[in-house]
Amino acid sequence: MQLVVARIGRAHGIKGEVTVEVRTDEPELRLGPGAVLATDPASVGPLTIETGRVHSGRLLLRFEGVRDRTGAEALRNTLLIAEVDPEELPEDPDEYYDHQLMDLDVVTKDGTEIGRITEISHLPSQDLFIVERPDGSEVMIPFVEEIVTEIDLEEQRAVIDPPPGLIDDRAEIASARDAETTAEGEPAPEDASAPQDPAPEGKA
């Protein structure tokens, strides 16, 4: 199985080094010297890592055959792809490979269906689940233990405990807009204290 483990950024210096956006939890394993990686676009690779080092919090790589800034810039935005055994699991039981998380159903702790994971975005500060909702819209859920409380690979689901506004942000924005309109002088409902018909189940 092929997995994207990094994206090449801009050139660093004049000797062929490049910055990389790491997309793996195991950079020491996937992006170490001697690793041979396929690429997207395929015409650029395969690339063999010659050296790697961390500079100002960023991983810098140099590839065999790339010796100057021009060659390094030509690699910009190239995806680096590693061949991974689909049965292989991370050493840390609390870590997961992207392919294990893709297509998991996302539900809240009370069983409410949120959607399906269609993409994992690896940001410098945290990872994000991109979740497609049943209506076709998308929601971004930070992959942190305070929010993602359980990953159940056997049941193929991720259980979340979302803070207010993470899932129902559109409803909150609409409510805020209504309140703002009323505050600007629009007439309030004739009997705001009268009980209203409850919203149909699932529409609140």
mmCIF file of C-alpha atoms in Angstrom:
data_model
loop_
_atom_site.group_PDB
_atom_site.id
_atom_site.type_symbol
_atom_site.label_atom_id
_atom_site.label_comp_id
_atom_site.label_asym_id
_atom_site.label_seq_id
_atom_site.Cartn_x
_atom_site.Cartn_y
_atom_site.Cartn_z
ATOM 1 C CA MET A 1 0.000 0.000 0.000
ATOM 2 C CA GLN A 2 1.278 3.457 -0.911
ATOM 3 C CA LEU A 3 0.983 6.333 1.562
ATOM 4 C CA VAL A 4 1.892 9.991 1.179
ATOM 5 C CA VAL A 5 4.483 10.741 3.868
ATOM 6 C CA ALA A 6 5.569 14.280 2.953
ATOM 7 C CA ARG A 7 5.249 17.168 0.530
ATOM 8 C CA ILE A 8 8.356 18.998 -0.653
ATOM 9 C CA GLY A 9 8.392 22.733 0.060
ATOM 10 C CA ARG A 10 10.791 25.456 -0.960
ATOM 11 C CA ALA A 11 14.529 25.117 -1.450
ATOM 12 C CA HIS A 12 16.775 25.831 1.534
ATOM 13 C CA GLY A 13 20.199 27.286 0.853
ATOM 14 C CA ILE A 14 22.180 26.636 -2.324
ATOM 15 C CA LYS A 15 23.300 23.018 -1.878
ATOM 16 C CA GLY A 16 20.110 21.173 -2.833
ATOM 17 C CA GLU A 17 18.301 20.933 0.486
ATOM 18 C CA VAL A 18 14.517 21.302 0.608
ATOM 19 C CA THR A 19 12.012 21.877 3.376
ATOM 20 C CA VAL A 20 9.307 19.233 3.696
ATOM 21 C CA GLU A 21 5.807 19.191 5.122
ATOM 22 C CA VAL A 22 5.749 15.950 7.092
ATOM 23 C CA ARG A 23 2.613 13.823 6.727
ATOM 24 C CA THR A 24 3.627 10.819 8.794
ATOM 25 C CA ASP A 25 3.863 10.177 12.531
ATOM 26 C CA GLU A 26 7.092 8.251 11.940
ATOM 27 C CA PRO A 27 9.428 10.588 10.023
ATOM 28 C CA GLU A 28 12.499 8.833 11.409
ATOM 29 C CA LEU A 29 11.328 5.605 9.773
ATOM 30 C CA ARG A 30 9.801 6.915 6.544
ATOM 31 C CA LEU A 31 12.106 9.860 5.829
ATOM 32 C CA GLY A 32 15.491 8.634 6.991
ATOM 33 C CA PRO A 33 18.681 8.565 4.894
ATOM 34 C CA GLY A 34 18.603 5.771 2.337
ATOM 35 C CA ALA A 35 14.807 5.715 2.023
ATOM 36 C CA VAL A 36 13.647 5.384 -1.582
ATOM 37 C CA LEU A 37 10.330 7.135 -2.217
ATOM 38 C CA ALA A 38 7.950 7.214 -5.132
ATOM 39 C CA THR A 39 6.634 10.631 -6.145
ATOM 40 C CA ASP A 40 3.609 12.444 -7.452
ATOM 41 C CA PRO A 41 4.160 13.454 -10.201
ATOM 42 C CA ALA A 42 5.753 10.097 -10.924
ATOM 43 C CA SER A 43 8.125 11.573 -13.516
ATOM 44 C CA VAL A 44 10.138 13.291 -10.768
ATOM 45 C CA GLY A 45 11.018 10.113 -8.902
ATOM 46 C CA PRO A 46 11.852 7.830 -7.418
ATOM 47 C CA LEU A 47 13.909 9.910 -5.000
ATOM 48 C CA THR A 48 16.479 8.568 -2.559
ATOM 49 C CA ILE A 49 17.067 10.544 0.631
ATOM 50 C CA GLU A 50 20.737 11.299 1.127
ATOM 51 C CA THR A 51 20.639 13.420 4.292
ATOM 52 C CA GLY A 52 18.100 14.820 6.684
ATOM 53 C CA ARG A 53 18.244 17.313 9.529
ATOM 54 C CA VAL A 54 15.986 19.572 11.565
ATOM 55 C CA HIS A 55 16.494 23.313 11.262
ATOM 56 C CA SER A 56 14.336 25.870 13.122
ATOM 57 C CA GLY A 57 11.702 23.226 13.698
ATOM 58 C CA ARG A 58 11.490 22.193 10.044
ATOM 59 C CA LEU A 59 12.782 18.979 8.495
ATOM 60 C CA LEU A 60 15.299 19.528 5.714
ATOM 61 C CA LEU A 61 16.122 16.776 3.210
ATOM 62 C CA ARG A 62 18.673 16.389 0.456
ATOM 63 C CA PHE A 63 18.144 13.826 -2.290
ATOM 64 C CA GLU A 64 20.748 11.930 -4.260
ATOM 65 C CA GLY A 65 21.573 13.740 -7.484
ATOM 66 C CA VAL A 66 20.209 17.110 -6.339
ATOM 67 C CA ARG A 67 23.137 19.404 -5.716
ATOM 68 C CA ASP A 68 21.946 22.991 -6.190
ATOM 69 C CA ARG A 69 19.073 25.349 -5.503
ATOM 70 C CA THR A 70 17.720 25.068 -9.038
ATOM 71 C CA GLY A 71 17.350 21.301 -8.735
ATOM 72 C CA ALA A 72 15.764 21.679 -5.311
ATOM 73 C CA GLU A 73 13.230 24.266 -6.527
ATOM 74 C CA ALA A 74 12.248 21.937 -9.373
ATOM 75 C CA LEU A 75 10.987 19.464 -6.738
ATOM 76 C CA ARG A 76 8.679 21.961 -5.022
ATOM 77 C CA ASN A 77 5.161 20.649 -4.229
ATOM 78 C CA THR A 78 6.157 17.065 -5.103
ATOM 79 C CA LEU A 79 4.473 14.455 -2.898
ATOM 80 C CA LEU A 80 6.715 11.759 -1.390
ATOM 81 C CA ILE A 81 5.127 8.312 -1.265
ATOM 82 C CA ALA A 82 6.251 5.316 0.799
ATOM 83 C CA GLU A 83 5.319 1.680 0.258
ATOM 84 C CA VAL A 84 3.759 0.377 3.495
ATOM 85 C CA ASP A 85 2.532 -3.094 4.392
ATOM 86 C CA PRO A 86 -1.249 -2.673 4.945
ATOM 87 C CA GLU A 87 -1.009 -5.028 7.937
ATOM 88 C CA GLU A 88 1.701 -2.952 9.583
ATOM 89 C CA LEU A 89 0.696 -1.002 12.694
ATOM 90 C CA PRO A 90 2.446 1.878 14.483
ATOM 91 C CA GLU A 91 4.501 0.937 17.534
ATOM 92 C CA ASP A 92 2.420 3.263 19.737
ATOM 93 C CA PRO A 93 -1.079 1.778 20.218
ATOM 94 C CA ASP A 94 -2.516 5.312 20.390
ATOM 95 C CA GLU A 95 -1.226 6.196 16.917
ATOM 96 C CA TYR A 96 -2.763 5.326 13.568
ATOM 97 C CA TYR A 97 -1.816 5.410 9.946
ATOM 98 C CA ASP A 98 -3.963 7.534 7.679
ATOM 99 C CA HIS A 99 -5.294 4.521 5.790
ATOM 100 C CA GLN A 100 -6.638 3.074 9.054
ATOM 101 C CA LEU A 101 -8.676 6.207 9.702
ATOM 102 C CA MET A 102 -10.002 6.869 6.216
ATOM 103 C CA ASP A 103 -13.725 6.115 5.765
ATOM 104 C CA LEU A 104 -14.371 5.632 9.482
ATOM 105 C CA ASP A 105 -17.880 6.638 10.552
ATOM 106 C CA VAL A 106 -17.843 9.586 12.946
ATOM 107 C CA VAL A 107 -20.445 9.566 15.733
ATOM 108 C CA THR A 108 -20.949 11.472 18.958
ATOM 109 C CA LYS A 109 -20.889 9.774 22.362
ATOM 110 C CA ASP A 110 -24.683 9.444 22.285
ATOM 111 C CA GLY A 111 -24.568 7.734 18.881
ATOM 112 C CA THR A 112 -25.553 10.700 16.690
ATOM 113 C CA GLU A 113 -24.122 10.239 13.192
ATOM 114 C CA ILE A 114 -21.877 13.080 12.053
ATOM 115 C CA GLY A 115 -20.413 11.721 8.820
ATOM 116 C CA ARG A 116 -17.439 9.877 7.336
ATOM 117 C CA ILE A 117 -13.731 10.687 7.359
ATOM 118 C CA THR A 118 -12.658 11.474 3.796
ATOM 119 C CA GLU A 119 -9.286 13.113 4.445
ATOM 120 C CA ILE A 120 -6.717 13.651 7.193
ATOM 121 C CA SER A 121 -4.994 17.029 7.124
ATOM 122 C CA HIS A 122 -1.608 17.178 8.864
ATOM 123 C CA LEU A 123 -0.984 20.682 10.175
ATOM 124 C CA PRO A 124 2.078 21.835 12.151
ATOM 125 C CA SER A 125 0.035 22.188 15.349
ATOM 126 C CA GLN A 126 -2.332 19.205 15.036
ATOM 127 C CA ASP A 127 -4.040 16.791 12.668
ATOM 128 C CA LEU A 128 -7.564 17.375 11.395
ATOM 129 C CA PHE A 129 -10.225 14.940 10.262
ATOM 130 C CA ILE A 130 -12.087 16.211 7.212
ATOM 131 C CA VAL A 131 -15.548 14.698 7.671
ATOM 132 C CA GLU A 132 -18.180 14.576 4.950
ATOM 133 C CA ARG A 133 -21.671 14.970 6.389
ATOM 134 C CA PRO A 134 -24.764 13.198 5.026
ATOM 135 C CA ASP A 135 -25.865 16.421 3.291
ATOM 136 C CA GLY A 136 -22.557 16.657 1.418
ATOM 137 C CA SER A 137 -21.078 19.467 3.525
ATOM 138 C CA GLU A 138 -17.766 19.094 5.353
ATOM 139 C CA VAL A 139 -16.686 19.691 8.936
ATOM 140 C CA MET A 140 -13.138 19.748 10.321
ATOM 141 C CA ILE A 141 -12.546 17.906 13.593
ATOM 142 C CA PRO A 142 -9.219 18.265 15.453
ATOM 143 C CA PHE A 143 -7.683 14.861 16.134
ATOM 144 C CA VAL A 144 -6.987 15.459 19.832
ATOM 145 C CA GLU A 145 -8.002 13.183 22.686
ATOM 146 C CA GLU A 146 -10.220 15.849 24.286
ATOM 147 C CA ILE A 147 -12.463 15.703 21.182
ATOM 148 C CA VAL A 148 -11.815 12.294 19.591
ATOM 149 C CA THR A 149 -12.465 10.063 22.582
ATOM 150 C CA GLU A 150 -12.295 6.659 20.877
ATOM 151 C CA ILE A 151 -11.071 5.028 17.670
ATOM 152 C CA ASP A 152 -12.715 1.638 17.176
ATOM 153 C CA LEU A 153 -11.173 -0.026 14.137
ATOM 154 C CA GLU A 154 -13.248 -3.190 14.558
ATOM 155 C CA GLU A 155 -16.482 -1.218 14.443
ATOM 156 C CA GLN A 156 -14.973 1.190 11.891
ATOM 157 C CA ARG A 157 -15.947 4.293 13.806
ATOM 158 C CA ALA A 158 -14.498 7.326 15.570
ATOM 159 C CA VAL A 159 -16.358 8.593 18.643
ATOM 160 C CA ILE A 160 -16.192 12.322 19.332
ATOM 161 C CA ASP A 161 -17.211 14.662 22.151
ATOM 162 C CA PRO A 162 -17.346 17.978 20.258
ATOM 163 C CA PRO A 163 -17.266 21.327 22.075
ATOM 164 C CA PRO A 164 -20.142 23.737 21.428
ATOM 165 C CA GLY A 165 -20.007 25.199 17.930
ATOM 166 C CA LEU A 166 -17.719 22.602 16.356
ATOM 167 C CA ILE A 167 -20.502 20.656 14.675
ATOM 168 C CA ASP A 168 -23.484 23.025 14.904
ATOM 169 C CA ASP A 169 -21.633 26.229 14.036
ATOM 170 C CA ARG A 170 -24.014 27.099 11.215
ATOM 171 C CA ALA A 171 -26.988 26.954 13.565
ATOM 172 C CA GLU A 172 -25.194 29.202 16.069
ATOM 173 C CA ILE A 173 -24.331 31.721 13.347
ATOM 174 C CA ALA A 174 -27.954 31.811 12.240
ATOM 175 C CA SER A 175 -29.120 32.361 15.823
ATOM 176 C CA ALA A 176 -26.607 35.163 16.291
ATOM 177 C CA ARG A 177 -27.775 36.804 13.064
ATOM 178 C CA ASP A 178 -31.401 36.655 14.195
ATOM 179 C CA ALA A 179 -30.513 38.192 17.532
ATOM 180 C CA GLU A 180 -28.558 40.958 15.817
ATOM 181 C CA THR A 181 -31.480 41.723 13.491
ATOM 182 C CA THR A 182 -33.896 41.996 16.438
ATOM 183 C CA ALA A 183 -31.456 44.247 18.287
ATOM 184 C CA GLU A 184 -31.303 46.576 15.284
ATOM 185 C CA GLY A 185 -34.994 47.401 15.614
ATOM 186 C CA GLU A 186 -36.873 44.590 13.920
ATOM 187 C CA PRO A 187 -40.115 43.789 15.756
ATOM 188 C CA ALA A 188 -39.868 40.860 18.136
ATOM 189 C CA PRO A 189 -42.430 38.037 17.933
ATOM 190 C CA GLU A 190 -45.876 39.160 19.245
ATOM 191 C CA ASP A 191 -45.711 36.793 22.182
ATOM 192 C CA ALA A 192 -42.111 35.777 22.737
ATOM 193 C CA SER A 193 -42.998 34.069 26.001
ATOM 194 C CA ALA A 194 -45.635 31.801 24.485
ATOM 195 C CA PRO A 195 -44.550 28.175 24.071
ATOM 196 C CA GLN A 196 -43.628 27.320 20.547
ATOM 197 C CA ASP A 197 -44.330 24.077 18.738
ATOM 198 C CA PRO A 198 -41.320 21.831 19.166
ATOM 199 C CA ALA A 199 -39.165 21.389 16.081
ATOM 200 C CA PRO A 200 -39.549 18.013 14.362
ATOM 201 C CA GLU A 201 -37.062 15.476 15.635
ATOM 202 C CA GLY A 202 -33.712 15.782 13.849
ATOM 203 C CA LYS A 203 -34.400 19.292 12.589
ATOM 204 C CA ALA A 204 -33.376 21.292 15.663
#
